[in-house]
Amino acid sequence: MILIKNVFVNGKRQDILIEGNKIKKIGEVKKEDYGDVEIIDGEKKIAIPGLINTHTHIPMTLFRGVADDLPLMEWLNNYIWPMEAKLNEEIVYWGTLLGCVEMIKSGTTTFNDMYFFLEGIAKAVDESGMRAVLAYGMIDLFDEEKREKELKNAEKYINYIIDLNNSRIKPALGPHAPYTCSKELLIEVNNLAKKYNVPIHIHMNETLDEIKMVKDKTGMEPFIYLNSFGFFDGVSVIAAHCVHLTDEEIKIMKEKNINVSHNPISNLKLASGIAPIPKLLAEGINITLGTDGCGSNNNLNLFEEIKVSAILHKGVNLNPTIVKAEEAFNFATKNGANALNIKAGELKEGYLADIVLINLDKPYLYPKENITSHLVYAFNGCVDDVIIDGKIVMRDGEILTIDEEKVYEKAEEMYEILRG
Ligand code: NI
């Protein structure tokens, strides 16, 4: 058992008792009432739910800074895809560990990923102590042979992750996007999602160019096209980006309970546009936050995403009252947990013990009265302690599960291979 004593949680000073992987009690807890208890002094700290990043390509940490300031298609075709062709399981493993170090240090406890070489990713996630939903990224480029291969891989990896029997790691299906995946593949993805009861993680409506590609091919906007063959029926979908949307598409998103992964920094950096988040919120659509990969962000610090989502929509709509601080904070916690169907994102009895502690003795967190505001508008993401699934993963800034120095050394080594 772990007892966090006298910590600022849910608006007041209380104790948090953790038993197994869950929060057993929040309130006044006497150590003597329980046997073997590890105490964490919460006196100077605030406890918040671990953040949930709903759109990542974690191994792309190794692509950080390689190709900035380029259009999306040029960025993908000339830099990212050629480097990805050199990846192997070992490179992906170290890239994932680097990402895990970065996420843990910035308060993220769960991420929803789409990539390749899932054995390497899963191994790193397992060792790091993080929680993750992992999807194999499928692209068939409308080729039948590729389609068969991709579907086989996707199903193989679902079974691989199920067989790991690790409650922190769950499988998903990751068709890349409607402009890179055939209708036949997407129909089969829907079938597989129902067969294995796993969510679908897909890029939707990121750029005007890609929407034009879908429209030229099908005569329909992406959400309308996918809906025309039942892609959203009977499944849970996390749609990354959703930048350019027609009213008819928003209607479908609402009807089909689509979860949106809003990636404002990636969308700004690649000049894709700005997602109509206030409009989606008004429709009651679940908004979550993602960083996207480090090629287009260039970090995994979800606190930056919280701040940008809170200020960006005010600026473009000339309205300072929209996307309030608490709402933006919920995007990264509660709403993310809802999208991934995990009992986390809030600090409540019976919920998963995914808890982040922040030492309040930081200049940008004073005066201490309006902490939620500080976490959204003033904080840089530098957290102190991280507990995931009831285990202490970081204590006073030191990660206990990963050899950080070794990860940095290996990251450089792997980068040399990728550069060629
Ligand atoms: Ni992406």
Short mmCIF file of C-alpha atoms and ligand atoms in Angstrom, two decimals:
data_model
loop_
_atom_site.label_atom_id
_atom_site.label_comp_id
_atom_site.label_asym_id
_atom_site.label_seq_id
_atom_site.Cartn_x
_atom_site.Cartn_y
_atom_site.Cartn_z
CA MET A 1 0.00 0.00 0.00
CA ILE A 2 1.05 3.58 -0.61
CA LEU A 3 -0.17 6.48 1.49
CA ILE A 4 0.23 10.03 0.19
CA LYS A 5 -0.09 12.15 3.33
CA ASN A 6 -1.58 15.59 3.52
CA VAL A 7 -1.56 16.36 -0.18
CA PHE A 8 -3.65 19.02 -1.92
CA VAL A 9 -6.23 17.00 -3.87
CA ASN A 10 -9.65 17.84 -5.29
CA GLY A 11 -9.58 21.29 -3.69
CA LYS A 12 -8.38 20.46 -0.16
CA ARG A 13 -5.65 18.86 1.95
CA GLN A 14 -6.32 15.13 2.32
CA ASP A 15 -4.60 11.74 2.29
CA ILE A 16 -4.71 9.29 -0.61
CA LEU A 17 -4.45 5.58 0.12
CA ILE A 18 -3.51 3.29 -2.75
CA GLU A 19 -4.09 -0.44 -2.61
CA GLY A 20 -3.01 -2.63 -5.52
CA ASN A 21 -3.55 -0.61 -8.69
CA LYS A 22 -6.47 1.44 -7.35
CA ILE A 23 -7.23 4.42 -5.16
CA LYS A 24 -8.73 2.89 -2.01
CA LYS A 25 -9.46 6.00 -0.02
CA ILE A 26 -9.27 9.80 -0.25
CA GLY A 27 -9.77 11.64 3.04
CA GLU A 28 -8.18 11.22 6.45
CA VAL A 29 -6.23 7.98 6.63
CA LYS A 30 -4.45 6.70 9.76
CA LYS A 31 -1.32 4.70 9.00
CA GLU A 32 -1.97 2.48 12.03
CA ASP A 33 -5.22 1.22 10.48
CA TYR A 34 -3.25 -0.43 7.72
CA GLY A 35 -0.24 -2.76 7.83
CA ASP A 36 2.70 -2.29 5.51
CA VAL A 37 2.32 1.21 4.11
CA GLU A 38 4.86 3.25 2.14
CA ILE A 39 4.43 6.93 2.97
CA ILE A 40 4.86 9.80 0.55
CA ASP A 41 4.89 13.19 2.21
CA GLY A 42 2.44 15.33 0.25
CA GLU A 43 2.85 18.43 2.40
CA LYS A 44 4.27 20.67 -0.35
CA LYS A 45 2.50 18.94 -3.21
CA ILE A 46 -0.67 18.84 -5.27
CA ALA A 47 -2.03 15.56 -6.65
CA ILE A 48 -3.61 15.51 -10.10
CA PRO A 49 -4.76 12.64 -12.30
CA GLY A 50 -2.05 11.44 -14.72
CA LEU A 51 -2.48 13.04 -18.14
CA ILE A 52 -3.72 11.03 -21.13
CA ASN A 53 -2.21 11.65 -24.56
CA THR A 54 -4.68 10.32 -27.15
CA HIS A 55 -2.60 10.63 -30.31
CA THR A 56 1.06 9.69 -30.52
CA HIS A 57 3.60 7.91 -32.68
CA ILE A 58 6.02 7.40 -29.83
CA PRO A 59 9.15 6.09 -31.59
CA MET A 60 9.18 9.31 -33.63
CA THR A 61 10.99 10.91 -30.69
CA LEU A 62 14.05 9.92 -32.72
CA PHE A 63 12.87 12.17 -35.60
CA ARG A 64 12.77 15.24 -33.37
CA GLY A 65 14.05 18.27 -35.26
CA VAL A 66 15.05 16.44 -38.46
CA ALA A 67 12.68 18.25 -40.80
CA ASP A 68 11.05 21.41 -39.53
CA ASP A 69 9.19 24.13 -41.40
CA LEU A 70 7.95 22.06 -44.35
CA PRO A 71 4.52 21.31 -45.88
CA LEU A 72 2.93 18.07 -44.56
CA MET A 73 3.20 16.06 -47.78
CA GLU A 74 6.81 17.11 -48.40
CA TRP A 75 7.60 16.42 -44.74
CA LEU A 76 6.09 12.92 -45.00
CA ASN A 77 7.33 11.97 -48.48
CA ASN A 78 10.87 13.36 -48.37
CA TYR A 79 11.86 12.98 -44.74
CA ILE A 80 9.61 10.96 -42.47
CA TRP A 81 8.69 8.02 -44.72
CA PRO A 82 12.30 7.46 -45.97
CA MET A 83 13.57 7.45 -42.35
CA GLU A 84 10.75 5.16 -41.27
CA ALA A 85 11.89 2.71 -43.94
CA LYS A 86 15.09 2.21 -41.91
CA LEU A 87 13.33 1.40 -38.64
CA ASN A 88 13.65 -1.92 -36.91
CA GLU A 89 12.46 -3.32 -33.62
CA GLU A 90 15.54 -2.23 -31.68
CA ILE A 91 15.36 1.37 -32.91
CA VAL A 92 11.65 1.52 -32.10
CA TYR A 93 12.27 0.10 -28.62
CA TRP A 94 14.80 2.81 -27.72
CA GLY A 95 12.72 5.55 -29.35
CA THR A 96 9.75 4.44 -27.26
CA LEU A 97 11.78 4.42 -24.04
CA LEU A 98 12.95 7.96 -24.81
CA GLY A 99 9.30 8.94 -25.27
CA CYS A 100 8.31 7.24 -22.02
CA VAL A 101 11.00 9.15 -20.09
CA GLU A 102 9.73 12.39 -21.57
CA MET A 103 6.07 11.64 -20.88
CA ILE A 104 6.61 10.48 -17.30
CA LYS A 105 8.65 13.62 -16.56
CA SER A 106 5.85 15.80 -17.90
CA GLY A 107 3.02 14.05 -16.06
CA THR A 108 1.56 11.78 -18.73
CA THR A 109 0.65 8.30 -17.53
CA THR A 110 -1.29 6.92 -20.53
CA PHE A 111 -0.87 7.26 -24.28
CA ASN A 112 -2.76 6.08 -27.35
CA ASP A 113 -0.27 5.15 -30.06
CA MET A 114 -0.26 4.19 -33.72
CA TYR A 115 2.97 2.84 -35.21
CA PHE A 116 4.96 -0.19 -36.41
CA PHE A 117 7.20 -2.80 -34.72
CA LEU A 118 4.75 -3.16 -31.86
CA GLU A 119 6.87 -5.79 -30.10
CA GLY A 120 9.51 -3.10 -29.49
CA ILE A 121 6.92 -0.54 -28.35
CA ALA A 122 5.13 -2.98 -26.04
CA LYS A 123 8.43 -4.12 -24.49
CA ALA A 124 9.40 -0.52 -23.71
CA VAL A 125 5.95 0.31 -22.31
CA ASP A 126 6.02 -2.77 -20.13
CA GLU A 127 9.44 -1.85 -18.70
CA SER A 128 8.58 1.83 -18.24
CA GLY A 129 5.50 1.12 -16.12
CA MET A 130 3.32 3.34 -18.33
CA ARG A 131 -0.20 2.60 -19.53
CA ALA A 132 -0.80 2.49 -23.30
CA VAL A 133 -3.23 1.59 -26.03
CA LEU A 134 -1.22 0.35 -29.02
CA ALA A 135 -2.32 0.10 -32.64
CA TYR A 136 -0.40 -1.13 -35.64
CA GLY A 137 -0.56 1.66 -38.24
CA MET A 138 -2.07 0.32 -41.48
CA ILE A 139 -1.54 1.81 -44.94
CA ASP A 140 -2.53 -0.13 -48.09
CA LEU A 141 -2.48 2.71 -50.66
CA PHE A 142 -5.41 0.96 -52.40
CA ASP A 143 -3.28 -2.10 -53.25
CA GLU A 144 -4.92 -5.48 -52.65
CA GLU A 145 -1.73 -7.34 -51.81
CA LYS A 146 -0.69 -4.68 -49.29
CA ARG A 147 -4.19 -4.73 -47.83
CA GLU A 148 -4.05 -8.45 -47.05
CA LYS A 149 -0.63 -8.03 -45.45
CA GLU A 150 -1.71 -5.07 -43.33
CA LEU A 151 -4.86 -6.77 -42.08
CA LYS A 152 -2.90 -9.88 -41.18
CA ASN A 153 -0.36 -7.77 -39.28
CA ALA A 154 -3.08 -5.82 -37.45
CA GLU A 155 -4.77 -9.01 -36.27
CA LYS A 156 -1.44 -10.59 -35.36
CA TYR A 157 -0.56 -7.60 -33.17
CA ILE A 158 -3.96 -7.55 -31.47
CA ASN A 159 -3.40 -11.15 -30.46
CA TYR A 160 0.20 -10.43 -29.51
CA ILE A 161 -0.90 -7.70 -27.10
CA ILE A 162 -3.77 -9.78 -25.70
CA ASP A 163 -1.27 -12.58 -25.07
CA LEU A 164 1.04 -10.24 -23.14
CA ASN A 165 -1.69 -10.29 -20.52
CA ASN A 166 -0.50 -6.96 -19.12
CA SER A 167 -3.43 -4.92 -17.79
CA ARG A 168 -1.56 -1.68 -18.62
CA ILE A 169 -1.25 -2.46 -22.35
CA LYS A 170 -4.34 -2.74 -24.56
CA PRO A 171 -4.65 -3.25 -28.32
CA ALA A 172 -6.41 -1.04 -30.86
CA LEU A 173 -6.74 -0.89 -34.64
CA GLY A 174 -4.92 1.88 -36.48
CA PRO A 175 -5.92 2.43 -40.11
CA HIS A 176 -3.77 5.47 -40.98
CA ALA A 177 -6.37 7.63 -42.77
CA PRO A 178 -9.10 7.59 -45.45
CA TYR A 179 -6.64 8.88 -48.09
CA THR A 180 -4.10 6.08 -47.49
CA CYS A 181 -6.49 3.18 -46.76
CA SER A 182 -8.95 1.53 -49.16
CA LYS A 183 -12.65 1.14 -48.45
CA GLU A 184 -12.15 -2.65 -48.36
CA LEU A 185 -9.51 -2.28 -45.66
CA LEU A 186 -11.65 0.09 -43.61
CA ILE A 187 -14.65 -2.26 -43.77
CA GLU A 188 -12.46 -5.09 -42.52
CA VAL A 189 -11.12 -2.85 -39.73
CA ASN A 190 -14.68 -2.25 -38.54
CA ASN A 191 -15.27 -6.03 -38.51
CA LEU A 192 -12.06 -6.70 -36.58
CA ALA A 193 -12.85 -3.93 -34.06
CA LYS A 194 -16.17 -5.62 -33.33
CA LYS A 195 -14.65 -9.10 -33.27
CA TYR A 196 -11.99 -8.17 -30.68
CA ASN A 197 -13.90 -5.32 -29.01
CA VAL A 198 -11.04 -2.86 -29.51
CA PRO A 199 -11.15 0.85 -30.39
CA ILE A 200 -10.19 2.31 -33.77
CA HIS A 201 -7.54 5.04 -33.89
CA ILE A 202 -7.46 6.96 -37.19
CA HIS A 203 -6.28 10.29 -38.64
CA MET A 204 -9.25 12.30 -39.95
CA ASN A 205 -9.55 15.60 -41.86
CA GLU A 206 -6.06 16.85 -41.00
CA THR A 207 -5.37 18.90 -44.14
CA LEU A 208 -7.36 20.44 -46.98
CA ASP A 209 -5.20 18.54 -49.53
CA GLU A 210 -6.06 15.14 -48.14
CA ILE A 211 -9.78 16.01 -47.91
CA LYS A 212 -9.63 16.98 -51.59
CA MET A 213 -8.03 13.62 -52.40
CA VAL A 214 -10.91 11.78 -50.70
CA LYS A 215 -13.49 14.04 -52.33
CA ASP A 216 -12.00 13.61 -55.81
CA LYS A 217 -12.04 9.85 -55.39
CA THR A 218 -15.41 9.37 -53.70
CA GLY A 219 -17.38 12.58 -54.18
CA MET A 220 -17.76 12.83 -50.40
CA GLU A 221 -16.03 14.46 -47.43
CA PRO A 222 -14.12 11.92 -45.30
CA PHE A 223 -16.64 11.50 -42.44
CA ILE A 224 -19.53 11.24 -44.90
CA TYR A 225 -17.61 8.75 -47.03
CA LEU A 226 -16.69 6.51 -44.07
CA ASN A 227 -20.22 6.72 -42.70
CA SER A 228 -21.62 5.65 -46.09
CA PHE A 229 -20.28 2.14 -45.56
CA GLY A 230 -20.89 1.89 -41.82
CA PHE A 231 -17.30 2.43 -40.65
CA PHE A 232 -18.45 4.09 -37.41
CA ASP A 233 -21.18 1.58 -36.59
CA GLY A 234 -20.85 -0.52 -33.45
CA VAL A 235 -17.30 0.59 -32.68
CA SER A 236 -15.45 3.16 -30.59
CA VAL A 237 -13.42 5.61 -32.68
CA ILE A 238 -10.68 8.07 -31.73
CA ALA A 239 -10.26 10.49 -34.62
CA ALA A 240 -7.04 12.49 -34.58
CA HIS A 241 -6.97 16.09 -35.84
CA CYS A 242 -10.49 16.79 -37.23
CA VAL A 243 -9.29 20.21 -38.43
CA HIS A 244 -11.55 20.91 -41.42
CA LEU A 245 -15.15 19.75 -40.99
CA THR A 246 -18.46 20.48 -42.68
CA ASP A 247 -21.62 20.84 -40.60
CA GLU A 248 -22.86 17.56 -42.02
CA GLU A 249 -19.69 15.83 -40.86
CA ILE A 250 -20.05 17.29 -37.36
CA LYS A 251 -23.60 15.89 -37.28
CA ILE A 252 -22.24 12.42 -38.06
CA MET A 253 -19.50 12.80 -35.42
CA LYS A 254 -22.13 13.61 -32.83
CA GLU A 255 -24.44 10.77 -33.87
CA LYS A 256 -21.63 8.22 -33.87
CA ASN A 257 -20.04 9.40 -30.60
CA ILE A 258 -16.67 10.05 -32.23
CA ASN A 259 -13.89 10.94 -29.78
CA VAL A 260 -11.73 13.74 -31.11
CA SER A 261 -8.00 13.89 -30.42
CA HIS A 262 -7.24 17.58 -30.76
CA ASN A 263 -3.56 18.16 -31.67
CA PRO A 264 -3.30 21.96 -31.81
CA ILE A 265 0.50 22.25 -31.82
CA SER A 266 1.07 19.70 -34.59
CA ASN A 267 -1.70 21.35 -36.63
CA LEU A 268 -0.17 24.78 -36.15
CA LYS A 269 3.40 23.68 -36.91
CA LEU A 270 2.41 21.87 -40.13
CA ALA A 271 0.05 24.76 -40.96
CA SER A 272 -2.81 22.29 -41.32
CA GLY A 273 -5.29 24.69 -39.74
CA ILE A 274 -7.21 25.05 -36.49
CA ALA A 275 -9.85 22.53 -35.44
CA PRO A 276 -13.31 24.03 -34.69
CA ILE A 277 -13.20 22.90 -31.06
CA PRO A 278 -15.79 25.36 -29.64
CA LYS A 279 -18.26 24.19 -32.29
CA LEU A 280 -17.61 20.54 -31.45
CA LEU A 281 -17.93 21.26 -27.72
CA ALA A 282 -21.27 22.95 -28.33
CA GLU A 283 -22.45 19.68 -29.91
CA GLY A 284 -21.30 17.72 -26.85
CA ILE A 285 -18.55 15.85 -28.74
CA ASN A 286 -15.80 14.38 -26.51
CA ILE A 287 -12.60 16.41 -26.97
CA THR A 288 -9.28 14.91 -25.88
CA LEU A 289 -5.69 16.03 -26.47
CA GLY A 290 -2.79 14.54 -28.38
CA THR A 291 0.71 15.68 -29.15
CA ASP A 292 1.12 13.68 -32.37
CA GLY A 293 4.64 12.45 -33.12
CA CYS A 294 7.81 14.37 -32.29
CA GLY A 295 8.44 15.05 -35.96
CA SER A 296 5.64 17.59 -35.94
CA ASN A 297 5.39 18.95 -32.41
CA ASN A 298 8.34 18.54 -31.35
CA ASN A 299 7.76 17.22 -27.84
CA LEU A 300 5.38 15.05 -25.84
CA ASN A 301 4.60 17.58 -23.12
CA LEU A 302 0.81 17.49 -22.86
CA PHE A 303 0.76 20.55 -20.58
CA GLU A 304 1.74 22.60 -23.64
CA GLU A 305 -1.24 21.13 -25.50
CA ILE A 306 -3.54 22.04 -22.59
CA LYS A 307 -2.35 25.64 -22.63
CA VAL A 308 -2.48 26.04 -26.40
CA SER A 309 -5.97 24.52 -26.59
CA ALA A 310 -7.12 26.94 -23.89
CA ILE A 311 -5.72 30.06 -25.56
CA LEU A 312 -5.83 29.27 -29.30
CA HIS A 313 -9.61 29.16 -29.67
CA LYS A 314 -10.02 32.35 -27.65
CA GLY A 315 -7.68 34.10 -30.05
CA VAL A 316 -9.13 32.91 -33.34
CA ASN A 317 -12.72 33.41 -32.20
CA LEU A 318 -11.99 36.78 -30.55
CA ASN A 319 -13.73 35.45 -27.46
CA PRO A 320 -11.86 35.09 -24.14
CA THR A 321 -14.70 33.16 -22.48
CA ILE A 322 -14.45 29.95 -24.53
CA VAL A 323 -12.44 26.79 -23.66
CA LYS A 324 -12.13 27.64 -19.99
CA ALA A 325 -9.14 26.46 -17.94
CA GLU A 326 -10.97 23.59 -16.29
CA GLU A 327 -12.40 22.46 -19.63
CA ALA A 328 -8.93 22.33 -21.21
CA PHE A 329 -7.60 20.40 -18.20
CA ASN A 330 -10.45 17.89 -18.59
CA PHE A 331 -9.50 17.36 -22.25
CA ALA A 332 -6.19 15.88 -21.04
CA THR A 333 -7.61 13.84 -18.15
CA LYS A 334 -11.29 12.85 -17.81
CA ASN A 335 -12.14 13.06 -21.50
CA GLY A 336 -9.07 11.09 -22.53
CA ALA A 337 -9.98 8.34 -20.08
CA ASN A 338 -13.52 8.25 -21.49
CA ALA A 339 -12.21 7.96 -25.04
CA LEU A 340 -9.92 5.07 -24.13
CA ASN A 341 -12.49 3.48 -21.84
CA ILE A 342 -10.24 3.36 -18.79
CA LYS A 343 -11.27 4.16 -15.22
CA ALA A 344 -8.75 6.96 -14.79
CA GLY A 345 -8.52 10.70 -15.45
CA GLU A 346 -10.00 11.60 -12.06
CA LEU A 347 -8.83 11.08 -8.51
CA LYS A 348 -11.69 9.15 -6.93
CA GLU A 349 -12.00 6.08 -4.76
CA GLY A 350 -12.13 2.93 -6.89
CA TYR A 351 -10.35 4.60 -9.81
CA LEU A 352 -6.98 3.47 -11.17
CA ALA A 353 -4.08 4.87 -9.17
CA ASP A 354 -2.55 6.93 -12.00
CA ILE A 355 -1.46 9.94 -9.96
CA VAL A 356 0.96 12.80 -10.56
CA LEU A 357 2.37 14.94 -7.74
CA ILE A 358 3.67 18.43 -8.33
CA ASN A 359 5.77 20.27 -5.78
CA LEU A 360 4.12 23.67 -5.41
CA ASP A 361 7.38 25.42 -4.52
CA LYS A 362 7.91 26.69 -8.03
CA PRO A 363 7.92 30.40 -8.84
CA TYR A 364 5.27 30.09 -11.55
CA LEU A 365 2.86 28.34 -9.14
CA TYR A 366 2.71 31.28 -6.68
CA PRO A 367 0.49 32.70 -5.30
CA LYS A 368 -1.07 29.32 -4.59
CA GLU A 369 -4.75 30.14 -4.61
CA ASN A 370 -5.81 29.46 -8.21
CA ILE A 371 -4.01 26.18 -8.89
CA THR A 372 -6.13 24.96 -11.82
CA SER A 373 -5.45 28.23 -13.59
CA HIS A 374 -1.71 27.83 -12.91
CA LEU A 375 -1.67 24.26 -14.22
CA VAL A 376 -3.29 25.38 -17.46
CA TYR A 377 -1.78 28.82 -18.07
CA ALA A 378 1.48 28.95 -16.06
CA PHE A 379 2.94 25.47 -15.60
CA ASN A 380 5.75 24.04 -17.75
CA GLY A 381 4.99 20.38 -17.12
CA CYS A 382 7.91 19.66 -14.80
CA VAL A 383 6.30 17.21 -12.35
CA ASP A 384 7.89 15.52 -9.33
CA ASP A 385 6.33 12.12 -8.61
CA VAL A 386 4.42 9.76 -10.86
CA ILE A 387 2.39 6.74 -9.81
CA ILE A 388 0.96 4.49 -12.52
CA ASP A 389 -1.24 1.49 -11.85
CA GLY A 390 -0.44 1.81 -8.15
CA LYS A 391 3.35 1.68 -8.65
CA ILE A 392 5.78 4.52 -8.07
CA VAL A 393 7.39 5.16 -11.45
CA MET A 394 9.08 8.48 -10.60
CA ARG A 395 10.06 9.80 -7.15
CA ASP A 396 11.26 13.37 -6.66
CA GLY A 397 12.16 13.73 -10.32
CA GLU A 398 14.01 10.43 -10.56
CA ILE A 399 12.57 7.71 -12.80
CA LEU A 400 12.77 4.35 -11.04
CA THR A 401 11.82 2.08 -13.94
CA ILE A 402 14.17 3.21 -16.72
CA ASP A 403 17.93 3.82 -16.87
CA GLU A 404 17.71 7.37 -18.21
CA GLU A 405 21.42 7.76 -19.07
CA LYS A 406 21.39 4.57 -21.09
CA VAL A 407 18.29 5.74 -22.99
CA TYR A 408 20.03 9.01 -23.98
CA GLU A 409 23.13 7.18 -25.12
CA LYS A 410 21.11 4.66 -27.16
CA ALA A 411 18.89 7.39 -28.65
CA GLU A 412 21.99 9.03 -30.16
CA GLU A 413 23.20 5.68 -31.45
CA MET A 414 19.82 4.86 -33.05
CA TYR A 415 19.61 8.33 -34.60
CA GLU A 416 22.96 7.75 -36.32
CA ILE A 417 21.51 4.61 -37.94
CA LEU A 418 18.38 6.48 -39.10
CA ARG A 419 20.40 9.30 -40.65
CA GLY A 420 22.38 6.69 -42.60
NI NI B 1 -0.48 11.46 -36.34
#
